[in-house]
Coordinates of C-alpha atoms in Angstrom, one line a residue:
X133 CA -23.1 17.5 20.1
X134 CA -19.7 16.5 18.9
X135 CA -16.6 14.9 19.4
X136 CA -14.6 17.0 22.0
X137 CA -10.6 16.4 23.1
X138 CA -7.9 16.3 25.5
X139 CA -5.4 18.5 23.8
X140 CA -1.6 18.4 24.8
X141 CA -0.9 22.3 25.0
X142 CA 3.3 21.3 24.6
X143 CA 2.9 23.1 20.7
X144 CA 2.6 21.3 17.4
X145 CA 5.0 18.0 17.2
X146 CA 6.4 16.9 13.9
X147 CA 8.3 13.8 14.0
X148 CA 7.7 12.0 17.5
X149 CA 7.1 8.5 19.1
X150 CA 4.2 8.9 21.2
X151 CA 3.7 5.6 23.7
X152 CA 0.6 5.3 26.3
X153 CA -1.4 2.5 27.5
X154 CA -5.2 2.5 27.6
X155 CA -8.0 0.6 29.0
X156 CA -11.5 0.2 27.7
X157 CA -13.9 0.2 31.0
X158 CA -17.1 0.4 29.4
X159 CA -19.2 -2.3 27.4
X160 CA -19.3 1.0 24.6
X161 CA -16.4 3.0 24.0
X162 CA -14.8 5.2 21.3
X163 CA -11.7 7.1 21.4
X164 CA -8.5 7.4 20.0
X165 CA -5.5 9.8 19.5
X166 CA -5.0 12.7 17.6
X167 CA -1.4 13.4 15.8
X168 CA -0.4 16.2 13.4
X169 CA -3.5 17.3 14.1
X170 CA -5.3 21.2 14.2
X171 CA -7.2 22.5 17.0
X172 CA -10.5 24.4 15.5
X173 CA -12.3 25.1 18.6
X174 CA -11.3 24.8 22.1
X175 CA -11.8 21.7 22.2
X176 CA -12.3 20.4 19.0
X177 CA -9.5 19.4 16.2
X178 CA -9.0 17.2 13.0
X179 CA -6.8 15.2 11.4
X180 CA -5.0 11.8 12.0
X181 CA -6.4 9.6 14.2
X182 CA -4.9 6.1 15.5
X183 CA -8.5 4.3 16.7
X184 CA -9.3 2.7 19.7
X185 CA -12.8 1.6 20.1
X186 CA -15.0 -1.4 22.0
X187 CA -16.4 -2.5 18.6
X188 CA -14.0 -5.2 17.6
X189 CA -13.0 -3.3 13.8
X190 CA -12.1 0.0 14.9
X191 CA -9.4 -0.5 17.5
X192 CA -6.1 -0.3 15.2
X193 CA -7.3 1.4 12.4
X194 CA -6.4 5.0 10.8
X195 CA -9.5 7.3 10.7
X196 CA -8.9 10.6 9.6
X197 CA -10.9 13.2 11.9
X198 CA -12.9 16.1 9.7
X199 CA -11.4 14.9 6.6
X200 CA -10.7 11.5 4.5
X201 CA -12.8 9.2 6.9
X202 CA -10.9 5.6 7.3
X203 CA -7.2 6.1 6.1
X204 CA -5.9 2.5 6.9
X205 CA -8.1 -0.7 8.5
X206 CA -5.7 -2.9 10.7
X207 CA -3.0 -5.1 8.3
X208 CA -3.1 -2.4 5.8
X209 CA -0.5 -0.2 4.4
X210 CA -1.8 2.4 2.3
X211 CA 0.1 5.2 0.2
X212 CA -1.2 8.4 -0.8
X213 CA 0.4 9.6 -4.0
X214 CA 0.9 13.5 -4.7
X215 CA -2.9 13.4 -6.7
X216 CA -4.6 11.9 -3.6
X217 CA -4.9 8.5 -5.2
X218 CA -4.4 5.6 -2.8
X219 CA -2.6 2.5 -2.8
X220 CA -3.5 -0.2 -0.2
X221 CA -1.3 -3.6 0.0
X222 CA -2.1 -5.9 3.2
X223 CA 0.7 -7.3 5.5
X224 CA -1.5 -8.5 7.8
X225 CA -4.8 -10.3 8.7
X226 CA -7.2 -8.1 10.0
X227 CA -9.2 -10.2 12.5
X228 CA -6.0 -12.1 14.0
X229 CA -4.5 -8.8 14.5
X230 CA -7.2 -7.7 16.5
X231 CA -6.6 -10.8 18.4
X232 CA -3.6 -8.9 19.9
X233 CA -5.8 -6.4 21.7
X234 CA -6.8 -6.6 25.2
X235 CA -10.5 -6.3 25.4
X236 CA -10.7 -5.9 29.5
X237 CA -7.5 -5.0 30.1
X238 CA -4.6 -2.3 29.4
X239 CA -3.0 -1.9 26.0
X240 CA 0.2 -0.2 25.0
X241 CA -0.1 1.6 22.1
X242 CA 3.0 2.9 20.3
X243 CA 2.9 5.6 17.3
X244 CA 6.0 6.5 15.0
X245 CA 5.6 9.3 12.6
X246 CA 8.8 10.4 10.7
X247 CA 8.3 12.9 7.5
X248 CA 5.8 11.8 5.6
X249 CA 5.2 8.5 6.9
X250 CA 3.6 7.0 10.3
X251 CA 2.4 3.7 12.0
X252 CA 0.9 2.4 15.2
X253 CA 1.7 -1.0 16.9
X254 CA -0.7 -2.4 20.0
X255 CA 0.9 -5.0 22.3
X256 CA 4.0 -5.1 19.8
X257 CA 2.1 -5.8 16.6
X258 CA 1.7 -3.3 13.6
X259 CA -1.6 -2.0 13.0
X260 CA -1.7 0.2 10.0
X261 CA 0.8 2.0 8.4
X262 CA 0.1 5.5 6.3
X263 CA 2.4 7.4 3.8
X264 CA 1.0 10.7 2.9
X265 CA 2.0 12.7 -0.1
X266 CA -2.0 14.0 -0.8
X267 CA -2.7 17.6 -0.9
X268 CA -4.2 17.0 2.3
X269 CA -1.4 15.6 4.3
X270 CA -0.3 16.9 7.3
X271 CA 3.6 16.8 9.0
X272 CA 3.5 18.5 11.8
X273 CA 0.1 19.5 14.8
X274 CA -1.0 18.8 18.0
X275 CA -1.4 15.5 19.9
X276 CA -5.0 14.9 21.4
X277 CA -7.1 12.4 23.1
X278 CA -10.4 11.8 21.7
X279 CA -13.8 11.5 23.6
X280 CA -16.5 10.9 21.0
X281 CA -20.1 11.6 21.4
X282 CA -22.4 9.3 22.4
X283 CA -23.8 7.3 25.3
X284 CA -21.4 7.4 28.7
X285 CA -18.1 5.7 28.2
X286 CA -15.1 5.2 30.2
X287 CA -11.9 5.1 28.9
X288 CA -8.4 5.4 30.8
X289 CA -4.6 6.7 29.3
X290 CA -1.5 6.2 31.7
X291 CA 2.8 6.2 31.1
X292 CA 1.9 8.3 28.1
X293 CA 5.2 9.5 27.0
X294 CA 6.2 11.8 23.7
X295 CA 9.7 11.9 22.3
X296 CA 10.2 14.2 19.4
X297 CA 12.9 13.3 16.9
X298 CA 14.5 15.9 14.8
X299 CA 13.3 15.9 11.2
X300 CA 15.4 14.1 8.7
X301 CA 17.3 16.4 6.4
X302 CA 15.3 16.1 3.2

């Protein structure tokens, strides 16, 4: 009935890297992982979402979970000012980015979220990049691993590994 997740249950994280590999194992597949996120239900939560998906458009991009929708597509930088308003510049090409990622085979993904700012690189290559100063913004929450509804799906997570980094002084 809805999307449900794997929630790390090591407390909220603030500034991290988070690195894992992941595999697609199913022709349909959607996923991704949670960060600075909040747990709602047991096994529900929103918030930040770094996309991993079998459609070809999805893997890479920045959806936000219960709130904003799509954050940043793959190539895109995009800055949140203090009133909400965004502004997207491109450093990359969408499509040859997604070129990077491993459609039947594992994937590294790497995540780096210090203050108000957080990327995600597959394979080495940036994805999208998000600066947050909305209302809405998050710092700190949980990390999870999303299964969304829909037909059967079968995605695998190894070697994840979570290194949190003190806050800079501000």
């Amino acid at each position: 009935k809805h999307n449900s997740f794997i929630v790390w249950q090591g407390g909220d994280v603030e500034d991290f890297d988070l690195k894992f590999r992941y595999k697609v194992e199913t022709d349909w597949a959607n996923s991704g992982v949670q960060i600075r996120s909040e747990q709602f239900d047991t096994w529900r939560v929103r918030g930040y979402q770094p996309d991993i998906a079998s459609e070809d458009w999805i893997t890479g991009i920045c959806y936000e979970e219960g709130g904003r929708g799509i954050l940043a597509r793959r190539g895109q930088k995009v800055v949140f000012g203090a009133d909400g308003t965004a502004e997207v510049t491109s450093f990359g090409d969408e499509k040859a980015l997604g070129d990077y990622i491993y459609k039947d085979d594992w994937n590294e993904y790497h995540i780096r979220a210090r203050g108000n700012q957080f990327y995600a690189r597959i394979n080495g290559h940036k994805m999208h990049e998000v600066v947050d100063d909305a209302p809405e913004a998050r710092r700190r929450g949980v990390i999870a691993f999303q299964l969304h509804t829909g037909q059967p799906m079968r995605i695998r997570f190894s070697d994840i590994m979570l290194r949190r980094v003190a806050p800079e002084a501000k």
